[in-house]
Amino acid sequence: MTCAVLNGANVANDVAHEHFAEATLGCSNEQQSLVLWNMLNTKNFSVRTTQDVLGVELRGGFKNVVALAAGFSDGLGFPENTKAAILRRGLQETSSLIKELFPTSAPETLLESCGLADLLTTCYSGRNRLCAQAFAEDPTQSWEDIEAKYLGGQKLQGPSTCLDVQSIIEKRGVQKKFPLFTAIYKAVTKEITPEEVFKCIGIGT
């Protein structure tokens, strides 16, 4: 059975109010991709297609981990230059890990809505950024309490995704290749503080 995935820079509330948004449809079957495109593409919801299913799927997950570091940066009151550095390094590690896992993934997927655009949206307005900011401001809180306090029934994806990503990294023994992802994991599990994430990657030392 052919599987398809839809990801992109489209905050649910904005889509519901019919504000313009884009998405990336990953589907390896050209005929099925066209059927799905005709179903989903509208004047307010622009869908572009690619056969890089895994690239679309993984970027949609990994961006939630990077958003935690963006939230840490905001919660600690760091300037935009610092946050920009986090986003660049997060984008770099995301692309490197996808290449590590699936060498045939298309690097140009980065420039689709599921890539850079989704990362920016998530790191500036997403729920993972918001909750990570709250955690950085008071690391004694549990992620469960933060989720209940700020999300109104929505689910927080970043911490659980972070655990899965780190499991992959450690299984392959490539922690040194992914210092940002590894540092975020250590902060999520309270092995280090959010502030120490930045020291681990050479910012603020």
mmCIF file of C-alpha atoms in Angstrom:
data_model
loop_
_atom_site.group_PDB
_atom_site.id
_atom_site.type_symbol
_atom_site.label_atom_id
_atom_site.label_comp_id
_atom_site.label_asym_id
_atom_site.label_seq_id
_atom_site.Cartn_x
_atom_site.Cartn_y
_atom_site.Cartn_z
ATOM 1 C CA MET A 1 0.000 0.000 0.000
ATOM 2 C CA THR A 2 1.321 3.436 -0.927
ATOM 3 C CA CYS A 3 1.593 5.840 1.999
ATOM 4 C CA ALA A 4 1.477 9.611 1.672
ATOM 5 C CA VAL A 5 2.256 12.350 4.161
ATOM 6 C CA LEU A 6 1.144 15.979 4.396
ATOM 7 C CA ASN A 7 3.246 18.471 6.337
ATOM 8 C CA GLY A 8 4.004 22.143 6.186
ATOM 9 C CA ALA A 9 3.894 25.624 7.658
ATOM 10 C CA ASN A 10 0.188 25.648 8.410
ATOM 11 C CA VAL A 11 -0.967 26.460 11.926
ATOM 12 C CA ALA A 12 -4.326 24.733 12.424
ATOM 13 C CA ASN A 13 -6.209 27.787 13.690
ATOM 14 C CA ASP A 14 -5.084 29.858 10.705
ATOM 15 C CA VAL A 15 -6.131 27.131 8.277
ATOM 16 C CA ALA A 16 -9.510 26.866 10.006
ATOM 17 C CA HIS A 17 -10.042 30.603 9.468
ATOM 18 C CA GLU A 18 -9.108 30.166 5.803
ATOM 19 C CA HIS A 19 -5.982 32.269 5.970
ATOM 20 C CA PHE A 20 -3.552 31.375 3.189
ATOM 21 C CA ALA A 21 -1.135 28.549 3.956
ATOM 22 C CA GLU A 22 1.062 26.073 2.136
ATOM 23 C CA ALA A 23 1.737 22.373 2.591
ATOM 24 C CA THR A 24 3.937 19.672 1.137
ATOM 25 C CA LEU A 25 2.442 16.374 0.012
ATOM 26 C CA GLY A 26 4.908 13.493 -0.043
ATOM 27 C CA CYS A 27 3.735 10.569 -2.181
ATOM 28 C CA SER A 28 5.821 8.133 -4.211
ATOM 29 C CA ASN A 29 2.975 7.191 -6.560
ATOM 30 C CA GLU A 30 2.478 9.910 -9.170
ATOM 31 C CA GLN A 31 -1.116 8.963 -9.984
ATOM 32 C CA GLN A 32 -2.190 8.821 -6.339
ATOM 33 C CA SER A 33 -0.314 12.036 -5.663
ATOM 34 C CA LEU A 34 -2.415 13.791 -8.319
ATOM 35 C CA VAL A 35 -5.639 12.444 -6.813
ATOM 36 C CA LEU A 36 -4.659 13.706 -3.361
ATOM 37 C CA TRP A 37 -3.502 17.051 -4.734
ATOM 38 C CA ASN A 38 -6.893 17.588 -6.393
ATOM 39 C CA MET A 39 -8.610 16.795 -3.084
ATOM 40 C CA LEU A 40 -6.455 19.046 -0.904
ATOM 41 C CA ASN A 41 -5.284 21.995 -2.990
ATOM 42 C CA THR A 42 -7.454 25.138 -2.751
ATOM 43 C CA LYS A 43 -7.007 28.860 -3.314
ATOM 44 C CA ASN A 44 -6.236 29.281 0.402
ATOM 45 C CA PHE A 45 -4.328 26.030 0.917
ATOM 46 C CA SER A 46 -1.584 25.626 -1.638
ATOM 47 C CA VAL A 47 -0.181 22.095 -1.881
ATOM 48 C CA ARG A 48 3.048 21.166 -3.626
ATOM 49 C CA THR A 49 3.991 17.558 -4.243
ATOM 50 C CA THR A 50 7.202 15.567 -3.951
ATOM 51 C CA GLN A 51 8.134 11.893 -4.059
ATOM 52 C CA ASP A 52 10.401 12.379 -1.028
ATOM 53 C CA VAL A 53 7.944 10.869 1.455
ATOM 54 C CA LEU A 54 10.528 10.226 4.163
ATOM 55 C CA GLY A 55 12.011 13.703 3.855
ATOM 56 C CA VAL A 56 8.584 15.291 4.344
ATOM 57 C CA GLU A 57 7.745 13.030 7.295
ATOM 58 C CA LEU A 58 11.037 13.424 9.143
ATOM 59 C CA ARG A 59 11.285 17.182 8.744
ATOM 60 C CA GLY A 60 7.781 17.417 10.186
ATOM 61 C CA GLY A 61 8.967 15.581 13.294
ATOM 62 C CA PHE A 62 12.466 16.935 13.785
ATOM 63 C CA LYS A 63 11.311 20.561 13.655
ATOM 64 C CA ASN A 64 9.463 19.989 16.931
ATOM 65 C CA VAL A 65 12.775 19.203 18.645
ATOM 66 C CA VAL A 66 14.433 22.348 17.284
ATOM 67 C CA ALA A 67 11.420 24.354 18.465
ATOM 68 C CA LEU A 68 12.206 23.320 22.043
ATOM 69 C CA ALA A 69 15.599 25.026 21.798
ATOM 70 C CA ALA A 70 13.933 28.086 20.255
ATOM 71 C CA GLY A 71 11.603 28.183 23.249
ATOM 72 C CA PHE A 72 14.506 27.812 25.649
ATOM 73 C CA SER A 73 16.139 30.796 23.967
ATOM 74 C CA ASP A 74 12.986 32.891 24.354
ATOM 75 C CA GLY A 75 12.451 31.807 27.948
ATOM 76 C CA LEU A 76 15.988 32.748 28.888
ATOM 77 C CA GLY A 77 15.623 36.146 27.245
ATOM 78 C CA PHE A 78 18.317 35.627 24.633
ATOM 79 C CA PRO A 79 18.370 37.991 21.627
ATOM 80 C CA GLU A 80 17.162 37.118 18.138
ATOM 81 C CA ASN A 81 20.730 36.541 16.915
ATOM 82 C CA THR A 82 21.015 33.618 19.335
ATOM 83 C CA LYS A 83 17.688 32.190 18.254
ATOM 84 C CA ALA A 84 18.716 32.503 14.609
ATOM 85 C CA ALA A 85 21.877 30.524 15.365
ATOM 86 C CA ILE A 86 19.764 27.807 16.997
ATOM 87 C CA LEU A 87 17.495 27.608 13.969
ATOM 88 C CA ARG A 88 20.436 27.368 11.581
ATOM 89 C CA ARG A 89 22.104 24.642 13.610
ATOM 90 C CA GLY A 90 18.810 22.830 14.027
ATOM 91 C CA LEU A 91 18.214 22.939 10.301
ATOM 92 C CA GLN A 92 21.736 21.652 9.706
ATOM 93 C CA GLU A 93 21.376 18.755 12.150
ATOM 94 C CA THR A 94 17.943 17.902 10.757
ATOM 95 C CA SER A 95 19.326 17.622 7.232
ATOM 96 C CA SER A 96 22.352 15.652 8.432
ATOM 97 C CA LEU A 97 20.257 13.168 10.405
ATOM 98 C CA ILE A 98 17.874 12.617 7.496
ATOM 99 C CA LYS A 99 20.864 11.963 5.246
ATOM 100 C CA GLU A 100 22.289 9.599 7.882
ATOM 101 C CA LEU A 101 19.042 7.627 8.020
ATOM 102 C CA PHE A 102 17.920 7.843 4.392
ATOM 103 C CA PRO A 103 20.700 8.827 1.976
ATOM 104 C CA THR A 104 18.276 8.848 -0.965
ATOM 105 C CA SER A 105 16.129 11.605 0.537
ATOM 106 C CA ALA A 106 16.042 14.719 -1.645
ATOM 107 C CA PRO A 107 17.943 17.663 -0.111
ATOM 108 C CA GLU A 108 15.753 20.145 -2.004
ATOM 109 C CA THR A 109 12.821 19.134 0.247
ATOM 110 C CA LEU A 110 14.380 21.614 2.677
ATOM 111 C CA LEU A 111 13.024 24.437 0.527
ATOM 112 C CA GLU A 112 9.469 23.138 0.507
ATOM 113 C CA SER A 113 6.814 24.186 3.040
ATOM 114 C CA CYS A 114 7.610 21.129 5.204
ATOM 115 C CA GLY A 115 11.217 22.267 5.476
ATOM 116 C CA LEU A 116 12.460 25.752 6.247
ATOM 117 C CA ALA A 117 9.003 27.354 6.335
ATOM 118 C CA ASP A 118 7.586 24.842 8.818
ATOM 119 C CA LEU A 119 10.653 25.163 11.013
ATOM 120 C CA LEU A 120 10.294 28.955 11.139
ATOM 121 C CA THR A 121 6.568 28.807 11.881
ATOM 122 C CA THR A 122 7.032 26.240 14.648
ATOM 123 C CA CYS A 123 9.966 28.069 16.228
ATOM 124 C CA TYR A 124 8.143 31.398 16.371
ATOM 125 C CA SER A 125 4.507 30.505 17.006
ATOM 126 C CA GLY A 126 4.145 26.804 17.719
ATOM 127 C CA ARG A 127 3.024 25.048 20.891
ATOM 128 C CA ASN A 128 6.420 23.369 21.389
ATOM 129 C CA ARG A 129 8.158 26.749 21.442
ATOM 130 C CA LEU A 130 5.575 28.107 23.876
ATOM 131 C CA CYS A 131 5.895 25.195 26.301
ATOM 132 C CA ALA A 132 9.687 25.161 26.100
ATOM 133 C CA GLN A 133 9.709 28.853 26.951
ATOM 134 C CA ALA A 134 7.619 28.100 30.041
ATOM 135 C CA PHE A 135 9.975 25.263 30.969
ATOM 136 C CA ALA A 136 13.047 27.502 30.625
ATOM 137 C CA GLU A 137 11.412 30.082 32.870
ATOM 138 C CA ASP A 138 10.697 27.436 35.530
ATOM 139 C CA PRO A 139 12.471 24.073 34.961
ATOM 140 C CA THR A 140 10.927 22.604 38.114
ATOM 141 C CA GLN A 141 7.690 22.111 36.187
ATOM 142 C CA SER A 142 6.926 18.785 34.538
ATOM 143 C CA TRP A 143 6.161 18.648 30.823
ATOM 144 C CA GLU A 144 2.775 17.155 31.666
ATOM 145 C CA ASP A 145 1.884 20.132 33.864
ATOM 146 C CA ILE A 146 3.033 22.590 31.218
ATOM 147 C CA GLU A 147 0.967 20.813 28.574
ATOM 148 C CA ALA A 148 -2.136 20.932 30.757
ATOM 149 C CA LYS A 149 -1.598 24.597 31.643
ATOM 150 C CA TYR A 150 -0.894 26.028 28.202
ATOM 151 C CA LEU A 151 -2.371 23.795 25.506
ATOM 152 C CA GLY A 152 -6.037 23.457 26.419
ATOM 153 C CA GLY A 153 -6.298 19.804 25.456
ATOM 154 C CA GLN A 154 -3.821 19.839 22.569
ATOM 155 C CA LYS A 155 -0.820 17.534 22.761
ATOM 156 C CA LEU A 156 2.793 18.563 23.191
ATOM 157 C CA GLN A 157 4.898 16.725 20.616
ATOM 158 C CA GLY A 158 8.417 18.034 21.176
ATOM 159 C CA PRO A 159 9.577 16.138 24.291
ATOM 160 C CA SER A 160 8.357 12.720 23.107
ATOM 161 C CA THR A 161 9.810 13.294 19.642
ATOM 162 C CA CYS A 162 13.061 14.346 21.279
ATOM 163 C CA LEU A 163 13.274 11.012 23.147
ATOM 164 C CA ASP A 164 12.691 9.079 19.923
ATOM 165 C CA VAL A 165 15.268 11.096 17.993
ATOM 166 C CA GLN A 166 17.892 10.655 20.693
ATOM 167 C CA SER A 167 17.239 6.913 20.763
ATOM 168 C CA ILE A 168 18.106 6.781 17.065
ATOM 169 C CA ILE A 169 21.200 8.939 17.550
ATOM 170 C CA GLU A 170 22.504 6.837 20.444
ATOM 171 C CA LYS A 171 21.779 3.551 18.692
ATOM 172 C CA ARG A 172 23.996 4.714 15.843
ATOM 173 C CA GLY A 173 26.598 6.162 18.207
ATOM 174 C CA VAL A 174 26.626 9.543 16.516
ATOM 175 C CA GLN A 175 26.005 11.865 19.463
ATOM 176 C CA LYS A 176 29.044 13.988 18.597
ATOM 177 C CA LYS A 177 27.621 14.663 15.143
ATOM 178 C CA PHE A 178 24.407 16.019 16.661
ATOM 179 C CA PRO A 179 25.378 18.203 19.651
ATOM 180 C CA LEU A 180 22.236 20.345 19.536
ATOM 181 C CA PHE A 181 19.793 17.434 19.435
ATOM 182 C CA THR A 182 21.743 15.701 22.205
ATOM 183 C CA ALA A 183 21.801 18.816 24.387
ATOM 184 C CA ILE A 184 18.065 19.396 23.906
ATOM 185 C CA TYR A 185 17.426 15.807 24.977
ATOM 186 C CA LYS A 186 19.481 16.300 28.132
ATOM 187 C CA ALA A 187 17.499 19.428 28.993
ATOM 188 C CA VAL A 188 14.153 17.748 28.328
ATOM 189 C CA THR A 189 15.097 14.925 30.711
ATOM 190 C CA LYS A 190 16.481 17.456 33.232
ATOM 191 C CA GLU A 191 20.014 16.123 33.015
ATOM 192 C CA ILE A 192 21.123 19.691 32.264
ATOM 193 C CA THR A 193 19.377 23.071 32.470
ATOM 194 C CA PRO A 194 17.963 24.849 29.405
ATOM 195 C CA GLU A 195 20.751 27.422 29.752
ATOM 196 C CA GLU A 196 23.357 24.682 29.536
ATOM 197 C CA VAL A 197 22.014 23.649 26.123
ATOM 198 C CA PHE A 198 23.611 26.754 24.676
ATOM 199 C CA LYS A 199 26.897 26.170 26.464
ATOM 200 C CA CYS A 200 26.992 22.607 25.094
ATOM 201 C CA ILE A 201 26.985 23.926 21.541
ATOM 202 C CA GLY A 202 29.444 26.747 22.171
ATOM 203 C CA ILE A 203 27.007 29.644 22.666
ATOM 204 C CA GLY A 204 27.475 31.719 25.796
ATOM 205 C CA THR A 205 30.712 30.088 26.908
#
